[in-house]
PDB file of C-alpha atoms in Angstrom:
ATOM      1  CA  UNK A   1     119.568 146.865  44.279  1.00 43.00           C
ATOM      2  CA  UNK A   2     119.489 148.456  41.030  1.00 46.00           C
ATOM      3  CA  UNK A   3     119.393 152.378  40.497  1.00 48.00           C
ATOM      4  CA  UNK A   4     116.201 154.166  39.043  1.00 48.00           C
ATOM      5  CA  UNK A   5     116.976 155.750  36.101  1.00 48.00           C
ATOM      6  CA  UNK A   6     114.584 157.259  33.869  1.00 49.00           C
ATOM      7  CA  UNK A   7     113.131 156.016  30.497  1.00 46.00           C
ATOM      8  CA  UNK A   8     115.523 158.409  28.914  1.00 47.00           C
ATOM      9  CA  UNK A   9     118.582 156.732  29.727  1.00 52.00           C
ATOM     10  CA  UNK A  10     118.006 153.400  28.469  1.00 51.00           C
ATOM     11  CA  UNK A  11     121.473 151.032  27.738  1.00 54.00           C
ATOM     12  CA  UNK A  12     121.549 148.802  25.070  1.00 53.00           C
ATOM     13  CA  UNK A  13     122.912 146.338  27.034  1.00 55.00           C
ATOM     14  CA  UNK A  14     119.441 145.893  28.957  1.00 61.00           C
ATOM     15  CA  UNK A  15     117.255 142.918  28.110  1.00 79.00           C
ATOM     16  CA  UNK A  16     113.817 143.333  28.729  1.00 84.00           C
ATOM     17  CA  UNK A  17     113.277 141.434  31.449  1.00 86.00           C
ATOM     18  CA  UNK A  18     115.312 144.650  33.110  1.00 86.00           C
ATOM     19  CA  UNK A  19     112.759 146.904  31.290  1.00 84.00           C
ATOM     20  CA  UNK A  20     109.955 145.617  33.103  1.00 84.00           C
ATOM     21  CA  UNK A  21     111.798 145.557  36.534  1.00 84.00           C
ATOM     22  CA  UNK A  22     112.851 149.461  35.950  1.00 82.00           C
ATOM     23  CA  UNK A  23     108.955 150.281  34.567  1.00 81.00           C
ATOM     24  CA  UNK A  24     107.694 148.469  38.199  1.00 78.00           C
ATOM     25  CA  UNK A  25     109.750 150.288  40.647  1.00 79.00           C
ATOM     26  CA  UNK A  26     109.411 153.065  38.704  1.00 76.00           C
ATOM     27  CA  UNK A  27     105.575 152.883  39.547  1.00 72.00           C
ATOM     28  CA  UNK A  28     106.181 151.657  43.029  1.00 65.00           C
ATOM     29  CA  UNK A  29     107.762 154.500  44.510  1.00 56.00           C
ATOM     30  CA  UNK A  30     105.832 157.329  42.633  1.00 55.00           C
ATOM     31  CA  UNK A  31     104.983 159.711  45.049  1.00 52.00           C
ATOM     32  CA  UNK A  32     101.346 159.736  43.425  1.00 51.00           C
ATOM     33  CA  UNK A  33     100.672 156.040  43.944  1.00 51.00           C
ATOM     34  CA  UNK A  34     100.881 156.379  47.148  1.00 52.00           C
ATOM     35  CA  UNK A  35      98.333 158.990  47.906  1.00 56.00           C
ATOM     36  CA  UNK A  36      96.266 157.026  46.047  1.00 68.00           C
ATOM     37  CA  UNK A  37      96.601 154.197  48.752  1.00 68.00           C
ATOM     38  CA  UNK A  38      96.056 156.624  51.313  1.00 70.00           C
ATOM     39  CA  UNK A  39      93.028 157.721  49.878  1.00 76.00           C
ATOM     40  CA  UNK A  40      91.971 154.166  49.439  1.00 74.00           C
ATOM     41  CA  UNK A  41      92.704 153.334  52.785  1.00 73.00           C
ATOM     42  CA  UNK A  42      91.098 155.775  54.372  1.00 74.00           C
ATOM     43  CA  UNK A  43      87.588 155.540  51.891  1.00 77.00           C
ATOM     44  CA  UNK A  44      87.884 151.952  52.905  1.00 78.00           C
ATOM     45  CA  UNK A  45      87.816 152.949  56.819  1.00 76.00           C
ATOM     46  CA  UNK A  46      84.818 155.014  56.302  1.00 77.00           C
ATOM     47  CA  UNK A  47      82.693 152.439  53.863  1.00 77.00           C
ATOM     48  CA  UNK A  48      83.264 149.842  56.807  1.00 74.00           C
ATOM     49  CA  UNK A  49      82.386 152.514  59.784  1.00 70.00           C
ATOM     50  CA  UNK A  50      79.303 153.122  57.500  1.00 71.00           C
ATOM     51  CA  UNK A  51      78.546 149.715  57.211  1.00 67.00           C
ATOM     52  CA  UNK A  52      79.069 149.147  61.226  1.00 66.00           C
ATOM     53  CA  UNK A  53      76.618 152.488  61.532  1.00 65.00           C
ATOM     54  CA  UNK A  54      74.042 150.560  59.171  1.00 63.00           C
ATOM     55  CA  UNK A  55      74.408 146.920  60.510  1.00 62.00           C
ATOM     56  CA  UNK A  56      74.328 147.965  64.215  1.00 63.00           C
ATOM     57  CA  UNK A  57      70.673 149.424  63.705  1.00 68.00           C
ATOM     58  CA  UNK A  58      69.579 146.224  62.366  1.00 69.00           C
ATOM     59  CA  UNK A  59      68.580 144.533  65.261  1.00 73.00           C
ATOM     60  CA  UNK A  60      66.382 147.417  66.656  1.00 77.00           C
ATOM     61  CA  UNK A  61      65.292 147.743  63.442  1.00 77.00           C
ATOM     62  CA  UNK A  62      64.275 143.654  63.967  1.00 83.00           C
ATOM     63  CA  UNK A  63      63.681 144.272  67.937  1.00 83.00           C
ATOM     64  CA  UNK A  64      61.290 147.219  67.777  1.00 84.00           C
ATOM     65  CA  UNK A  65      58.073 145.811  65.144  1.00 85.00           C
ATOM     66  CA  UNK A  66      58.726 142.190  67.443  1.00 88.00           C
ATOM     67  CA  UNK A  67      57.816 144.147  70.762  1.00 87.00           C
ATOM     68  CA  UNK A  68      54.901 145.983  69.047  1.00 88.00           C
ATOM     69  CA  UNK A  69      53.096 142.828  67.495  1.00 88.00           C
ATOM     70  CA  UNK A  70      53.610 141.189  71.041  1.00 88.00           C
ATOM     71  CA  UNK A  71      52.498 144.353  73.039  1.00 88.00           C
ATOM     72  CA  UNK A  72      49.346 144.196  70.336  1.00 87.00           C
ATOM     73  CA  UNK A  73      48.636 140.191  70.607  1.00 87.00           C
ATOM     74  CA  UNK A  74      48.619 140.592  74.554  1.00 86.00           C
ATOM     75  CA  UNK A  75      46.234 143.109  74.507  1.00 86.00           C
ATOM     76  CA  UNK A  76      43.651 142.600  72.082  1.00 86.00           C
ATOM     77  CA  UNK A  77      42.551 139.428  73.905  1.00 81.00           C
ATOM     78  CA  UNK A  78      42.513 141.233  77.452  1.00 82.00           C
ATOM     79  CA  UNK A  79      40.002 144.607  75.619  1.00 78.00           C
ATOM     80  CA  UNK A  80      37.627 141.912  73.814  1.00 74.00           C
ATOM     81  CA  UNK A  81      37.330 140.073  77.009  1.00 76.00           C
ATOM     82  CA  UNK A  82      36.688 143.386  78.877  1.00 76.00           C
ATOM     83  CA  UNK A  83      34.008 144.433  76.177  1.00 74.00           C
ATOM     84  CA  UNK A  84      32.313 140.978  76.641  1.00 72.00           C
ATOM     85  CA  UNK A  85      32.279 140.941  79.996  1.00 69.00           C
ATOM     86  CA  UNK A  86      30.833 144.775  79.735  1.00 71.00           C
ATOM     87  CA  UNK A  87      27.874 143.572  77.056  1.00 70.00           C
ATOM     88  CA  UNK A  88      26.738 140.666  79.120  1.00 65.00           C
ATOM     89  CA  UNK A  89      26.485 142.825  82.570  1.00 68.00           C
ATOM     90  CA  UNK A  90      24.356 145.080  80.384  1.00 65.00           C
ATOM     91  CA  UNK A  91      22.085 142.639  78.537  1.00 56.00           C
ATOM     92  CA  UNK A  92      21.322 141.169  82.402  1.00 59.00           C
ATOM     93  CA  UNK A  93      20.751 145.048  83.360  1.00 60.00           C
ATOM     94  CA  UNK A  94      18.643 145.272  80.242  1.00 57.00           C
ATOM     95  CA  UNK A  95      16.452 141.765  80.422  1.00 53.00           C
ATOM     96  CA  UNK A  96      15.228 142.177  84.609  1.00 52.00           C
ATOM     97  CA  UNK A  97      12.930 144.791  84.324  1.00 48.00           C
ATOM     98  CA  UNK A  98      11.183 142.570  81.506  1.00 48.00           C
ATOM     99  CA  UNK A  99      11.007 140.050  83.176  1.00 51.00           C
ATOM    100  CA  UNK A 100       7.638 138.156  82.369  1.00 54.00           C
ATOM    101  CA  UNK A 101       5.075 137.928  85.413  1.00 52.00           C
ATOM    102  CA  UNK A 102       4.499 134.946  87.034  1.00 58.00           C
ATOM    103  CA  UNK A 103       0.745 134.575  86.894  1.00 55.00           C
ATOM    104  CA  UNK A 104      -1.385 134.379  89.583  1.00 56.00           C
ATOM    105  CA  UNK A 105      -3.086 131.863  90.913  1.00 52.00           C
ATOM    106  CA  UNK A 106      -7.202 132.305  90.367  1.00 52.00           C
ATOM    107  CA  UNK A 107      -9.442 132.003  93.229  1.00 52.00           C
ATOM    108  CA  UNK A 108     -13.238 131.926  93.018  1.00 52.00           C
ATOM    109  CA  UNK A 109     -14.537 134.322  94.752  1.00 50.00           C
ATOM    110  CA  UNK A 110     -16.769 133.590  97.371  1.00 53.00           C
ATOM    111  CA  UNK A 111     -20.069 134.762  98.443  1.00 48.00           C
ATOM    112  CA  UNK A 112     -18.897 137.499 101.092  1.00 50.00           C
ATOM    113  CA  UNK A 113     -15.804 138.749  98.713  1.00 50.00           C
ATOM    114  CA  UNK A 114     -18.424 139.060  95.873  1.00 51.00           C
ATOM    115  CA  UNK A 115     -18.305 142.932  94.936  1.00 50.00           C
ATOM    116  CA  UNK A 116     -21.394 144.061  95.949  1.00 51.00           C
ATOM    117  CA  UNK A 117     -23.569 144.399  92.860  1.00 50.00           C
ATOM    118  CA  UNK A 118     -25.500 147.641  92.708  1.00 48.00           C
ATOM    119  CA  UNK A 119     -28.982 148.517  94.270  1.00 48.00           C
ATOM    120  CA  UNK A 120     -31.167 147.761  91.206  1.00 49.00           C
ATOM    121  CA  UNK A 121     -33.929 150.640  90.939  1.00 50.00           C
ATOM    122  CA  UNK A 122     -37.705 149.552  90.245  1.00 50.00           C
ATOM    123  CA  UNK A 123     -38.331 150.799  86.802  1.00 48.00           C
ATOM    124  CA  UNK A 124     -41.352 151.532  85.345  1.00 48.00           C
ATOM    125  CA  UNK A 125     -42.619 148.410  83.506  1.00 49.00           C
ATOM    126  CA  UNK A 126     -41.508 149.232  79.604  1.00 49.00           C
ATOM    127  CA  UNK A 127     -44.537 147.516  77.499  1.00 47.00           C
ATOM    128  CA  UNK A 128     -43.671 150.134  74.487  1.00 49.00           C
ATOM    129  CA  UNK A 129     -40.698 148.488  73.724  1.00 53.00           C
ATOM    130  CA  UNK A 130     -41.595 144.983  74.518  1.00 51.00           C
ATOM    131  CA  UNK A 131     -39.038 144.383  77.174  1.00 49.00           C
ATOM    132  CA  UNK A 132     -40.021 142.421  79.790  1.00 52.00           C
ATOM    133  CA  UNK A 133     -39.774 144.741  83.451  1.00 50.00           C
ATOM    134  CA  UNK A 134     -38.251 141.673  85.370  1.00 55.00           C
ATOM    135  CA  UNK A 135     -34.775 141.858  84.403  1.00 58.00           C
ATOM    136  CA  UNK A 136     -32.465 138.401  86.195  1.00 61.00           C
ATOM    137  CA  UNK A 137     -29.135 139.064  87.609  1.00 58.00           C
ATOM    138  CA  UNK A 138     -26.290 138.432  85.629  1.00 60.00           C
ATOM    139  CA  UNK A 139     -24.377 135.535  86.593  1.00 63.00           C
ATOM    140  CA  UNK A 140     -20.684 135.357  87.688  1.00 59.00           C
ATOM    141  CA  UNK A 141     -18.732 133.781  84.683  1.00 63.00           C
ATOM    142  CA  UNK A 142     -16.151 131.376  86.202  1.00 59.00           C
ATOM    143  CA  UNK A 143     -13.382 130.510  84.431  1.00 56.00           C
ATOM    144  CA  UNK A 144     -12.989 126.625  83.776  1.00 58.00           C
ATOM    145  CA  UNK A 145      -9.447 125.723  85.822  1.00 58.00           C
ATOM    146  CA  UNK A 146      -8.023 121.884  86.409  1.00 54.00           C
ATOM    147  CA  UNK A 147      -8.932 120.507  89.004  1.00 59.00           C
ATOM    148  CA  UNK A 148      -5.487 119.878  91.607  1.00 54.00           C
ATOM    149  CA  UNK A 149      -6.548 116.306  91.868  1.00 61.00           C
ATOM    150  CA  UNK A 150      -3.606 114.115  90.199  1.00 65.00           C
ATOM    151  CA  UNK A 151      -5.202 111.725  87.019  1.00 68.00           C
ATOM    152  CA  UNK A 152      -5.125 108.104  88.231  1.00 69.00           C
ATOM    153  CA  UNK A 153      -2.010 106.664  86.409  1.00 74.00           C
ATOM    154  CA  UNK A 154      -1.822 103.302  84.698  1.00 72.00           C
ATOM    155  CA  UNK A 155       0.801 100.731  85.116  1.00 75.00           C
ATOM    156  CA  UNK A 156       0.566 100.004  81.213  1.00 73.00           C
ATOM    157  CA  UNK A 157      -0.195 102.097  78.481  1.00 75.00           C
ATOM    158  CA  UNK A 158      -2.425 102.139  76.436  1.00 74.00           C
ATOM    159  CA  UNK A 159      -4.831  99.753  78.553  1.00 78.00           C
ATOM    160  CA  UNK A 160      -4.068  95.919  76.819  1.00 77.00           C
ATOM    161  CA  UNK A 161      -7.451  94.289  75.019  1.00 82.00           C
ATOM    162  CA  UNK A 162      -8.500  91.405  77.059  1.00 86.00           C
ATOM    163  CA  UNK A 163      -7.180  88.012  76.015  1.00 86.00           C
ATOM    164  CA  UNK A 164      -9.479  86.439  73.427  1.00 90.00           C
ATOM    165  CA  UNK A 165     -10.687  82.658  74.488  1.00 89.00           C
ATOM    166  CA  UNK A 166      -7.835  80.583  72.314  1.00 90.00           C
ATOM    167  CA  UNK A 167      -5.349  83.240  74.236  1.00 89.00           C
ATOM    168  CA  UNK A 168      -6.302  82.255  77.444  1.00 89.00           C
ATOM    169  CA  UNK A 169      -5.794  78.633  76.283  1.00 88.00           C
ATOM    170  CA  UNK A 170      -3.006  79.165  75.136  1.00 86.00           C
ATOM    171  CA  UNK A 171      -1.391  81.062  78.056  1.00 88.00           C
ATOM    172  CA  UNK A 172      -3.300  77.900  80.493  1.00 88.00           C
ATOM    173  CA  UNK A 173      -1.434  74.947  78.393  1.00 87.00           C
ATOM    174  CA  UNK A 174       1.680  77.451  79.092  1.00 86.00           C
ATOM    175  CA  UNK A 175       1.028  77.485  82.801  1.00 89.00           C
ATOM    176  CA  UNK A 176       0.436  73.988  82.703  1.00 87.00           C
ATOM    177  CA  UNK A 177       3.683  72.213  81.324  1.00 84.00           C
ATOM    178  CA  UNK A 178       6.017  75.201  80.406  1.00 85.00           C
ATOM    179  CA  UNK A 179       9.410  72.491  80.334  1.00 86.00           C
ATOM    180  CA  UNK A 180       7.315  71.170  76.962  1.00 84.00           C
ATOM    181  CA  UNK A 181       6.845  74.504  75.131  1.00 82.00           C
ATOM    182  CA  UNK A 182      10.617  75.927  75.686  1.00 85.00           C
ATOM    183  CA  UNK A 183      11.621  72.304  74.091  1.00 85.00           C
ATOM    184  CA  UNK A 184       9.360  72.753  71.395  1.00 85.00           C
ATOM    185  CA  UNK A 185      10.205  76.675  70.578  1.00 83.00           C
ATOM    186  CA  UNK A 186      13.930  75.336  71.090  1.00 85.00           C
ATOM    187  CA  UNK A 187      13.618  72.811  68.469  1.00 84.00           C
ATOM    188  CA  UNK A 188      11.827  74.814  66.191  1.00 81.00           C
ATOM    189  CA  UNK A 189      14.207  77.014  66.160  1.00 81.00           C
ATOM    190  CA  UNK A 190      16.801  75.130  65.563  1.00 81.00           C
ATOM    191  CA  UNK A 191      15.297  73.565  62.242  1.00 76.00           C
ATOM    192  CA  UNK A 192      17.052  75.563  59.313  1.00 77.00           C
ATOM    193  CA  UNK A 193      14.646  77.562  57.003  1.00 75.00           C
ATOM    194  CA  UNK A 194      14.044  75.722  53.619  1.00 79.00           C
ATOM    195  CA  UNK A 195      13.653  78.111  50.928  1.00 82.00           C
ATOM    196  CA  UNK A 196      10.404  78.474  49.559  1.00 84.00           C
ATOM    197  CA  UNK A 197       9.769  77.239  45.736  1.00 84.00           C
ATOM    198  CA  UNK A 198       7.310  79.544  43.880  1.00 86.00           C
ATOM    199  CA  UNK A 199       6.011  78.029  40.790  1.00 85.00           C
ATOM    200  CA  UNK A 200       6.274  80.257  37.732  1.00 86.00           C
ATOM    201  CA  UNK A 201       3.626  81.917  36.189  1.00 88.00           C
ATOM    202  CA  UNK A 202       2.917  80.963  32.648  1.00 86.00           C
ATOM    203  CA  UNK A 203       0.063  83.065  30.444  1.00 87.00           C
ATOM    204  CA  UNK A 204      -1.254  80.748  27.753  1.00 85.00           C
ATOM    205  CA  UNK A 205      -1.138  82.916  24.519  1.00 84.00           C
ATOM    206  CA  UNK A 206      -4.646  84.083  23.405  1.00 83.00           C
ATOM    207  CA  UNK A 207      -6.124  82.278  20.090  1.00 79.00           C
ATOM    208  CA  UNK A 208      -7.438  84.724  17.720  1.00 79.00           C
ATOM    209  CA  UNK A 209      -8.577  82.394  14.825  1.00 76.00           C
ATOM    210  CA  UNK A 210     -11.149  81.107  17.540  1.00 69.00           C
ATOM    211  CA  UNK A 211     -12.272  84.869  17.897  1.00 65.00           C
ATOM    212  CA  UNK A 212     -12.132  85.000  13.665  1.00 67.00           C
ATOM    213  CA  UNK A 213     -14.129  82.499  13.319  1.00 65.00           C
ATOM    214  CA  UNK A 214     -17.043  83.064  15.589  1.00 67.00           C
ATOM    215  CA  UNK A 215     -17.070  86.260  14.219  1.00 62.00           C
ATOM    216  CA  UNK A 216     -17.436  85.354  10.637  1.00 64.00           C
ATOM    217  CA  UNK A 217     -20.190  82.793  11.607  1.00 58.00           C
ATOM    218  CA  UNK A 218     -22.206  85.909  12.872  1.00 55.00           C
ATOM    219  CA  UNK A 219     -22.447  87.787   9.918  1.00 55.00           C
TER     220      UNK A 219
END
């Protein structure tokens, strides 16, 4: 291996090739470097313990807001089902004591449950005032009610109009050979429908001279 020697002592014999060799290990083994890798070294063990530190609170970082919007998507659902269950135990609570009354069935009273109308006192006949001193009882107003009998109930309705006399013919030469009318209604129906031909409508055009010359006679 070739001796350092210092830029001072150079040899002329030296190419530089050799100049660049002496220049490297010159730099190589300065004492200086090589605290400078240390230093690197060890800033390079602390940026990746730093990272470690940083990257191994990532996943509670992740875990932690994951738990919460579960924890908050379980129980939503379970508090609005508690308040509903809550509001419709206190609308029932709420609705039975207003409950509408049924109403009562109405009775006419009869003779002996009548109230017992008050002892009318003979007053003095009142001819002053033209009021007549015989004064009727008031009647008992009833109040009109269905009757509980059930309405007879038709088989058909509305009631059919009674057959006219070429109906009942009709309905008799039915009775009387039905095999005849199917066969007819058969064949008439199997005839095909033949258009109908409508004749067009043509307005003869109105002749004025006619109209001129009458006219023109006149005056």
């Amino acid at each position: 291996m070739r001796d350092r020697e210092s830029p001072d002592r150079e040899s002329p014999h030296r190419d530089e090739l050799d100049a660049l060799l002496d220049a490297a290990l010159a730099t190589y083994a300065d004492p200086a470097s090589s605290s400078d890798i240390a230093s690197q070294v060890f800033a390079s063990v602390r940026e990746s313990g730093r990272c470690r530190r940083r990257y191994g609170r990532l996943p509670w970082a992740i875990a932690v807001p994951v738990f919460a919007a579960l924890l908050m998507m379980v129980l939503i659902p379970m508090r609005h089902a508690r308040s509903r269950g809550r509001t419709s135990t206190t609308v029932a609570n709420l609705s039975s004591p207003f409950e509408r009354p049924q109403p009562l069935a109405h009775h006419p009273a009869t003779p002996q449950e009548r109230p017992s109308e008050p002892a009318q006192t003979q007053a003095a006949p009142l001819v002053d005032r033209g009021v007549s001193p015989h004064r009727t009882a008031p009647l008992p107003i009833q109040s009109q009610q269905p009757s509980d009998k059930s309405l007879p109930k038709q088989e058909v309705f509305p009631t059919p109009a009674p057959l006219s006399k070429d109906e009942q013919a009709l309905v008799a030469f039915v009775d009387r050979s039905p095999g005849k009318v199917a066969q007819a209604v058969a064949q008439s129906q199997q005839q095909p429908v033949e258009p109908i031909d409508i004749a067009a409508i043509r307005i003869q055009p109105i002749d004025t001279s006619l109209n001129a010359a009458s006219g023109n006679g006149g005056n």
